[in-house]
Coordinates of C-alpha atoms in Angstrom, one line a residue:
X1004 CA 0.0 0.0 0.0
X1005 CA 2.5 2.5 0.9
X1006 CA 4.9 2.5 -2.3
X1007 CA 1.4 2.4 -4.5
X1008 CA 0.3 5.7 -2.5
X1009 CA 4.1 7.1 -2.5
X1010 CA 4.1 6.6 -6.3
X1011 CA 0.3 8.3 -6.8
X1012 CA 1.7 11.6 -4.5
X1013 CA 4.8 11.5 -7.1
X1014 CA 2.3 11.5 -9.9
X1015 CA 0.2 13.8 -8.7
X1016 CA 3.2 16.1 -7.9
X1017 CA 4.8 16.4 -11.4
X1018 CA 1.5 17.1 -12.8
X1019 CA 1.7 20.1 -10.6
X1020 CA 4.5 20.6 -11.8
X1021 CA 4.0 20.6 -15.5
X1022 CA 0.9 22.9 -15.1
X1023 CA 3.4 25.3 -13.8
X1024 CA 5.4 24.6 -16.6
X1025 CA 2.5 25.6 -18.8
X1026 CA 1.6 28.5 -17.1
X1027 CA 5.2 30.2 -17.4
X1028 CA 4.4 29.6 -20.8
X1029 CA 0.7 30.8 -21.4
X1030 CA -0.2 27.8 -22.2
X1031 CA -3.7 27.9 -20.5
X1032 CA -5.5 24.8 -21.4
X1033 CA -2.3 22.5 -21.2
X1034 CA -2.3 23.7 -17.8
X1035 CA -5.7 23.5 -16.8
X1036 CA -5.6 19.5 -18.6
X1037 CA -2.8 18.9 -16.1
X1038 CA -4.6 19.8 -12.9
X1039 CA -7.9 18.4 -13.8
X1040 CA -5.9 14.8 -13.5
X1041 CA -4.8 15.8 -10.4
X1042 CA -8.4 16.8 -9.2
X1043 CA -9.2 13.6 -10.6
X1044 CA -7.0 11.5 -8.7
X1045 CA -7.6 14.1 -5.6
X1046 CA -10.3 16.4 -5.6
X1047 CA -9.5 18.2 -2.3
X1048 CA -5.5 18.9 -4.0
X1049 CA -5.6 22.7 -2.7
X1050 CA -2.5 23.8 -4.6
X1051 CA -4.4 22.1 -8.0
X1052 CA -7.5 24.2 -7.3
X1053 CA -5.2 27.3 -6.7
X1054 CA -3.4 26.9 -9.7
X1055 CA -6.5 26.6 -11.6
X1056 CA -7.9 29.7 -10.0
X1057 CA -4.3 31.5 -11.3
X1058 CA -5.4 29.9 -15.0
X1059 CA -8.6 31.3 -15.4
X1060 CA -7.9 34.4 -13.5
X1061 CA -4.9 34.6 -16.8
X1062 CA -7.2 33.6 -19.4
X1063 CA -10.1 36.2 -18.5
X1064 CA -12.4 34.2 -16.8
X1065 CA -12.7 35.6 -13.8
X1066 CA -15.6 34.2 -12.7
X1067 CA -14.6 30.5 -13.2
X1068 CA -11.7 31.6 -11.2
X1069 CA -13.9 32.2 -8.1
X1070 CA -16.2 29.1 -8.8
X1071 CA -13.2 27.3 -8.3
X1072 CA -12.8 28.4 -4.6
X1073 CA -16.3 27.2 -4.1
X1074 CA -15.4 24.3 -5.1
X1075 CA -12.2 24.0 -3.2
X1076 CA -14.5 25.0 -0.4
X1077 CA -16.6 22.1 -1.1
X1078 CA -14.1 19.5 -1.3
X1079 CA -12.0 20.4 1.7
X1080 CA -15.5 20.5 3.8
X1081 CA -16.7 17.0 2.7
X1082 CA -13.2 15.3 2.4
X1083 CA -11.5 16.6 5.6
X1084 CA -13.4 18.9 7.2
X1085 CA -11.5 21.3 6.5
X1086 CA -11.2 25.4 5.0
X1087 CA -8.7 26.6 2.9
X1088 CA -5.6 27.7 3.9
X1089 CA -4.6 31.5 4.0
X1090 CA -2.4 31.0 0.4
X1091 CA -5.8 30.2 -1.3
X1092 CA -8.0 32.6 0.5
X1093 CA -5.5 35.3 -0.7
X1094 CA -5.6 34.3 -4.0
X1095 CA -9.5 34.4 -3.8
X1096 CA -9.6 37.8 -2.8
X1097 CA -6.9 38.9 -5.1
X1098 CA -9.0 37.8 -8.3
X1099 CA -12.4 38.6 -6.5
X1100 CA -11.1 42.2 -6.0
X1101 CA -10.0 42.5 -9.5
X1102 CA -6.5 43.1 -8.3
X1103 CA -4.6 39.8 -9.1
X1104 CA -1.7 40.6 -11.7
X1105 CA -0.5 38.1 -13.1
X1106 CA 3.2 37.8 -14.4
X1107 CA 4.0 37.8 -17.8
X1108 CA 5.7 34.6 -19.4
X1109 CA 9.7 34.2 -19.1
X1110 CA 12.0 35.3 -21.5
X1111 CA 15.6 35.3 -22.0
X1112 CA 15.4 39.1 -23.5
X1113 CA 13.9 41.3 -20.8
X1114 CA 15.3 44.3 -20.6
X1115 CA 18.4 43.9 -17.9
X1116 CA 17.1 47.6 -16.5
X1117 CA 14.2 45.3 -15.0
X1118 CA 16.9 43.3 -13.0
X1119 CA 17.4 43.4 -9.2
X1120 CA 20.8 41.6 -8.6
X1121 CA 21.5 40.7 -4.5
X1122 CA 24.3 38.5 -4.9
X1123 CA 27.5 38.8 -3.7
X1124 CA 30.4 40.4 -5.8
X1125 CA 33.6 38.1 -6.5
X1126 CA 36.7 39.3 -5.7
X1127 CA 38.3 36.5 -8.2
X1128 CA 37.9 36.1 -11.6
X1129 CA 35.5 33.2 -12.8
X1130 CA 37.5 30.5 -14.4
X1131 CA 36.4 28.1 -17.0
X1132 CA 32.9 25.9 -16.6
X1133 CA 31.6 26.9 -20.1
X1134 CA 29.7 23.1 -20.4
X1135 CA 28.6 23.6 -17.4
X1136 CA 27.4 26.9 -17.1
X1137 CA 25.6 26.0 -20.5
X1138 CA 23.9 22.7 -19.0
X1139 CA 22.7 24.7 -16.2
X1140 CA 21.3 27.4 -17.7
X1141 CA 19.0 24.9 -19.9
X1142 CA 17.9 23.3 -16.8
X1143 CA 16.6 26.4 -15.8
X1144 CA 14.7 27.3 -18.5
X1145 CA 12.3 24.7 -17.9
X1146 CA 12.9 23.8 -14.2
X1147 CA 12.3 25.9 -10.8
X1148 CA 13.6 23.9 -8.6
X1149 CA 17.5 22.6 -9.3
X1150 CA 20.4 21.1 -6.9
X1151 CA 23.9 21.1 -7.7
X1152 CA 25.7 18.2 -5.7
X1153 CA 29.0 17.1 -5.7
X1154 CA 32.1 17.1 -3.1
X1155 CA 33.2 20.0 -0.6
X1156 CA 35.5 22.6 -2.4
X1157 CA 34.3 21.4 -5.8
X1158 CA 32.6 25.2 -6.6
X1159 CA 29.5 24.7 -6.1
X1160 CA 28.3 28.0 -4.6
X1161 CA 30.8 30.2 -7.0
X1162 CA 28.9 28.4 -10.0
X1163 CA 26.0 29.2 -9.0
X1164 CA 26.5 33.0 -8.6
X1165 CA 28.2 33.4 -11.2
X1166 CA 26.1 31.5 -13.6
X1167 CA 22.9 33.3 -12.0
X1168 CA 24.3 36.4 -12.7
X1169 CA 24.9 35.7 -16.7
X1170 CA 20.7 35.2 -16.8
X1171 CA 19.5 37.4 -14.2
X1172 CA 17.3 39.0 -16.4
X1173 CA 15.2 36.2 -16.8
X1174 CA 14.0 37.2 -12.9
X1175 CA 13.1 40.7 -12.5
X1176 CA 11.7 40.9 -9.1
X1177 CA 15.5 39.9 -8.2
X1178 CA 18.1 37.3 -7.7
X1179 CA 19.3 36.4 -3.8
X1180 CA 21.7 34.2 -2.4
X1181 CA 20.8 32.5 1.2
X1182 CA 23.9 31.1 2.8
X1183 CA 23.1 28.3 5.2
X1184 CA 26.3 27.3 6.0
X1185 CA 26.4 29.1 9.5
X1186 CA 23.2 28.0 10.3
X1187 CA 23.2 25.9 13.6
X1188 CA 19.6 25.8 14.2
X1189 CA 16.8 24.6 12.0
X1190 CA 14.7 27.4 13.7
X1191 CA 16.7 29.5 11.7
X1192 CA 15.9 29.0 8.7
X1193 CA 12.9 31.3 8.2
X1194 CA 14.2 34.2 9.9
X1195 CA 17.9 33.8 8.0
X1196 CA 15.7 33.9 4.5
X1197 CA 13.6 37.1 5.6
X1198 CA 17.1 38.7 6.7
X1199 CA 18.0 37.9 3.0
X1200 CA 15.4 39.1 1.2
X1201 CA 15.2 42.5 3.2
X1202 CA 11.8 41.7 4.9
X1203 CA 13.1 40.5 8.7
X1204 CA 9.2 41.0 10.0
X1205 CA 7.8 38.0 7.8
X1206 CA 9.5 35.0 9.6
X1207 CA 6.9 32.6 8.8
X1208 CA 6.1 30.4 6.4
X1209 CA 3.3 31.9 5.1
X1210 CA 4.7 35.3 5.7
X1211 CA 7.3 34.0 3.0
X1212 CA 4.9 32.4 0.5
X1213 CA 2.7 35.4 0.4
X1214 CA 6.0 37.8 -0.1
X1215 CA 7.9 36.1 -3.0
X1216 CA 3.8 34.7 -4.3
X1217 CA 3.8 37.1 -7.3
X1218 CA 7.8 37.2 -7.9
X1219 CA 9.4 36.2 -10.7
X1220 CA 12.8 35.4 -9.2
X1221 CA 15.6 33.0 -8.3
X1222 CA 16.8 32.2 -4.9
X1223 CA 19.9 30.3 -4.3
X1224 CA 19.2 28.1 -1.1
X1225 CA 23.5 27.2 -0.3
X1226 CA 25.6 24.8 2.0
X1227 CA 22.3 22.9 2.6
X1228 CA 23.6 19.7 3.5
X1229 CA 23.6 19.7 6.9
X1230 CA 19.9 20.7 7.0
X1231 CA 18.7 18.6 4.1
X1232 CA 15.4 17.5 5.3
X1233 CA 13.6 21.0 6.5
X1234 CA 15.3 22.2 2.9
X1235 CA 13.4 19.9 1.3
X1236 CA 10.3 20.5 2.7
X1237 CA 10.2 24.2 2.7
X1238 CA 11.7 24.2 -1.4
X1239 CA 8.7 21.9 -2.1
X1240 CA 6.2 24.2 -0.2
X1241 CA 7.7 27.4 -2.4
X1242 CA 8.1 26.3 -5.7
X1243 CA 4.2 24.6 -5.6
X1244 CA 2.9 27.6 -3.8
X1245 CA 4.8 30.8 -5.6
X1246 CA 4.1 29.8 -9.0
X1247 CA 6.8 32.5 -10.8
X1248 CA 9.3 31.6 -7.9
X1249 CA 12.6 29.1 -8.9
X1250 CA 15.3 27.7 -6.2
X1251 CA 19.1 27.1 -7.0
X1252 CA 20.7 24.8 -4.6
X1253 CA 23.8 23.5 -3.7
X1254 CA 24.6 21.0 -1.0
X1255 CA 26.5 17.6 -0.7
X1256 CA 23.3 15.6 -1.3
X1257 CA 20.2 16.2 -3.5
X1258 CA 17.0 17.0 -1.8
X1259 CA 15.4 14.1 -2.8
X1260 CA 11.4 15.9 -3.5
X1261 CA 9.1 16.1 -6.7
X1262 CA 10.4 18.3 -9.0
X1263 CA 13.4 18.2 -8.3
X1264 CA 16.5 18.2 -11.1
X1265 CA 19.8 17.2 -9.9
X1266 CA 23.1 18.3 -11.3
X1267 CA 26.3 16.7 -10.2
X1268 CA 29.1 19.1 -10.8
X1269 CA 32.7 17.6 -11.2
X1270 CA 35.8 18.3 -10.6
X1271 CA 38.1 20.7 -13.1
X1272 CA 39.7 19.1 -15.8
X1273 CA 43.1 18.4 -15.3
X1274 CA 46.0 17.5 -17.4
X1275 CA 47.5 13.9 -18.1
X1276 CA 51.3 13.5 -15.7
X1277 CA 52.3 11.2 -18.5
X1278 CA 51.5 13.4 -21.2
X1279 CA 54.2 15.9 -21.3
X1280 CA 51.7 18.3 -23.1
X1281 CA 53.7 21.8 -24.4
X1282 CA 52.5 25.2 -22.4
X1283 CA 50.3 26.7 -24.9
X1284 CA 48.3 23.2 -24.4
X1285 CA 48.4 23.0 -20.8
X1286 CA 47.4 26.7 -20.5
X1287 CA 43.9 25.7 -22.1
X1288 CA 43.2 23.1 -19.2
X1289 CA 40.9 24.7 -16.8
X1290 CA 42.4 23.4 -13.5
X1291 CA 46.0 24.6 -15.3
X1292 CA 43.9 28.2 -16.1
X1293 CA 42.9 28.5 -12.2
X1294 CA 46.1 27.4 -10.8
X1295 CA 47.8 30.4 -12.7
X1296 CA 45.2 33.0 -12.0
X1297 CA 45.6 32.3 -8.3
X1298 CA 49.4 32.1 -8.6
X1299 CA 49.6 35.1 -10.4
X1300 CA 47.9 36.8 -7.7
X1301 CA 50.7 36.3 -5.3
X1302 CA 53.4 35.7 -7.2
X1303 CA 52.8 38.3 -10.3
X1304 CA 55.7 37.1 -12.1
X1305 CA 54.8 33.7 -11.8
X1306 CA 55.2 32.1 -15.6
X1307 CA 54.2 28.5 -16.3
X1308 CA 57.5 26.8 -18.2
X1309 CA 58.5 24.0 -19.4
X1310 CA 60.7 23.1 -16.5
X1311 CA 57.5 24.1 -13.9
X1312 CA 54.9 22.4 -16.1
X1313 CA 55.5 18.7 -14.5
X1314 CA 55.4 20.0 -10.8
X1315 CA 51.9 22.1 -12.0
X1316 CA 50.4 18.8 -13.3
X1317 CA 51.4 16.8 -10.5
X1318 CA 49.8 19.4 -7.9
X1319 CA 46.7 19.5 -10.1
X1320 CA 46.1 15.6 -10.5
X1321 CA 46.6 15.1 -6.3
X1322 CA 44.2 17.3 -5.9
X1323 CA 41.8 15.6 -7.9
X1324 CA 41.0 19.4 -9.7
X1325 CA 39.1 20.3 -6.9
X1326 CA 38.8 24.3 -7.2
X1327 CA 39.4 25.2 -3.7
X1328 CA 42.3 23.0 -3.2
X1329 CA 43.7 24.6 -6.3
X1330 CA 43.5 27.7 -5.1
X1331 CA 44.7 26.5 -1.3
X1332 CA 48.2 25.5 -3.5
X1333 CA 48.5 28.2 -5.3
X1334 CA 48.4 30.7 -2.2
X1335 CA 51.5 29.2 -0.6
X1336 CA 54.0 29.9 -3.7
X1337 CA 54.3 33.0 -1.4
X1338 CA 56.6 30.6 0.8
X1339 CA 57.6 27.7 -1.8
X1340 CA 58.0 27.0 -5.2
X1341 CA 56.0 24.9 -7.3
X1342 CA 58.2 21.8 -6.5
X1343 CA 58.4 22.4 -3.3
X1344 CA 54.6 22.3 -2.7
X1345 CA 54.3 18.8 -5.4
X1346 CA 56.8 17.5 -2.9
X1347 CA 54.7 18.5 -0.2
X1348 CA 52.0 17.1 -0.8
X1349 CA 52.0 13.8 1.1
X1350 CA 51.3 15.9 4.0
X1351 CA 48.7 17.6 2.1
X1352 CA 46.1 19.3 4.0
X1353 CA 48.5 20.5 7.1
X1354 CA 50.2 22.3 4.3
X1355 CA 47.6 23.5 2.8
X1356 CA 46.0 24.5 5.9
X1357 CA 48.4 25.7 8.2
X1358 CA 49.1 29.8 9.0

């Protein structure tokens, strides 16, 4: 019984999320198709009544709209005894008072004027990523809710901004980053968003929904890991109740909820030890590219050669081209050469570490 019912919710859930699909896009009756399955399957499915409210509130018919609370209504009463929940009552009001606005449908050529960019500025240059950064960017044209996983150091959050930042104009009500990594108490959570987003008096759920409910922007939810499970539940909550809203994250793990598209992002390329590529080849390496930036930075005169390319490589490949690690290594050629530090590095992260 219980994997049949856990399979129907998954159903149910990524029809949800194909009438949102559908509604970015205008397309009205795909979207209304979508959720009348899911009323179907569940007729007292509050965010599919919503979302059909936001439909025909888009195509004109207003008063279909407001039936549709009725119905909602209806359903809740006779299948749990229950009302609608403040996110639908809202929503009723909105239409009834003819003030719902609805957002237009995303495109990659808004004007960037339109724009609101809250992330961070990087202090580094960006290096590399291209395939990446493209692979990403298509998820997100048809996705609001996307993890990037992979190992600690590997550049997760950097990616992100700096990927977000080539398409913020896809989200003009504005682009945020939320840094969970300090975060030591679930209770948290809320209040560390709301901080983010400028609006510390809405520390509630709800208070969030109906902030970021009409929004077209992106969040980045980042360092998640250790707090994968209220994550989860409060990405799954936003993206089905703030239909305009998409969430970025990166953690260790995937999230593991309906909707949800993972991308694992590797390590930097690195060169082959055995090789013995020329300069202007290893150069074009992207782990080789970072290693020099960062070296260059405290060492200015710092020249890949021929004679330093083998002790490069080496520090590259036993470092598996994780980015932070690179750039750990190439900070101490203010003390050692590059052969010093590939001799170094069976004692690897005291010397990277240490003061």
């Amino acid at each position: 019984f219980q994997p049949r019912e856990a399979l129907r919710q998954t159903f149910l859930d990524l029809l949800v999320e194909l009438a949102g699909i559908h509604e970015q896009r205008k397309e009205i009756t795909l979207g209304v198709n979508a959720l009348k399955q899911v009323l179907a399957l569940d007729p007292a499915h509050e965010v599919a009544h919503t979302g059909l409210m936001r439909l025909y509130a888009q195509a004109g018919m207003r008063q279909q709209a407001l039936r549709q609370y009725q119905i909602l209504q209806n359903s809740l009463m006779a299948e749990l005894d229950a009302e609608p929940g403040p996110f639908a009552h809202r929503l009723y009001e909105s239409i009834s008072a003819g003030t719902y606005l609805p957002h237009p449908a995303r495109s990659d050529s808004l004007p960037s004027t339109r724009a609101i960019n809250h992330l961070p500025v990087e202090l580094t240059r960006f290096i590399g990523r291209e395939k990446e950064m493209r692979e990403i960017v298509d998820l997100l044209r048809a996705n609001r809710l996307v993890t990037l996983t992979g190992s600690g150091g590997v550049g997760k959050t950097r990616l992100a901004i700096y990927m977000v930042k080539t398409i913020q104009d896809r989200y003009p009500d504005g682009c945020w980053l939320i840094d969970f990594a300090p975060l030591t108490h679930v209770k948290r959570i809320y209040p560390l968003i709301a901080e983010a987003l400028g609006v510390s008096n809405r520390t509630s759920l709800d208070d969030l929904t109906d902030f970021l409910f009409t929004k077209q922007a992106l969040l980045i939810f980042d360092n998640c890991e250790h707090i994968v499970d209220p994550i989860a539940e409060l990405s799954l909550e936003l993206v089905r109740s703030c239909p305009y809203l998409t969430l970025l994250v990166t953690s260790r793990e995937s999230l593991n909820v309906a909707g949800e598209i993972t991308y694992y992002v590797p390590s930097l390329v690195i060169p082959d030890p055995q090789a013995n590529a020329p300069v202007e080849l290893l150069i074009l390496i992207e782990s080789v590219a970072l290693f020099l930036d960062r070296a260059k930075a405290v060492v200015p005169s710092f020249q890949l050669t021929s004679q330093s390319a083998a002790a490069v490589s080496s520090i590259l490949c036993r470092l598996d081209g994780i980015p932070l690690a690179i750039e750990l290594a190439a900070a101490r050629l203010s003390m050692l050469n590059v052969e010093e530090i590939a001799g170094q590095l069976d004692n690897m992260f005291s010397l990277l570490t240490r003061n």
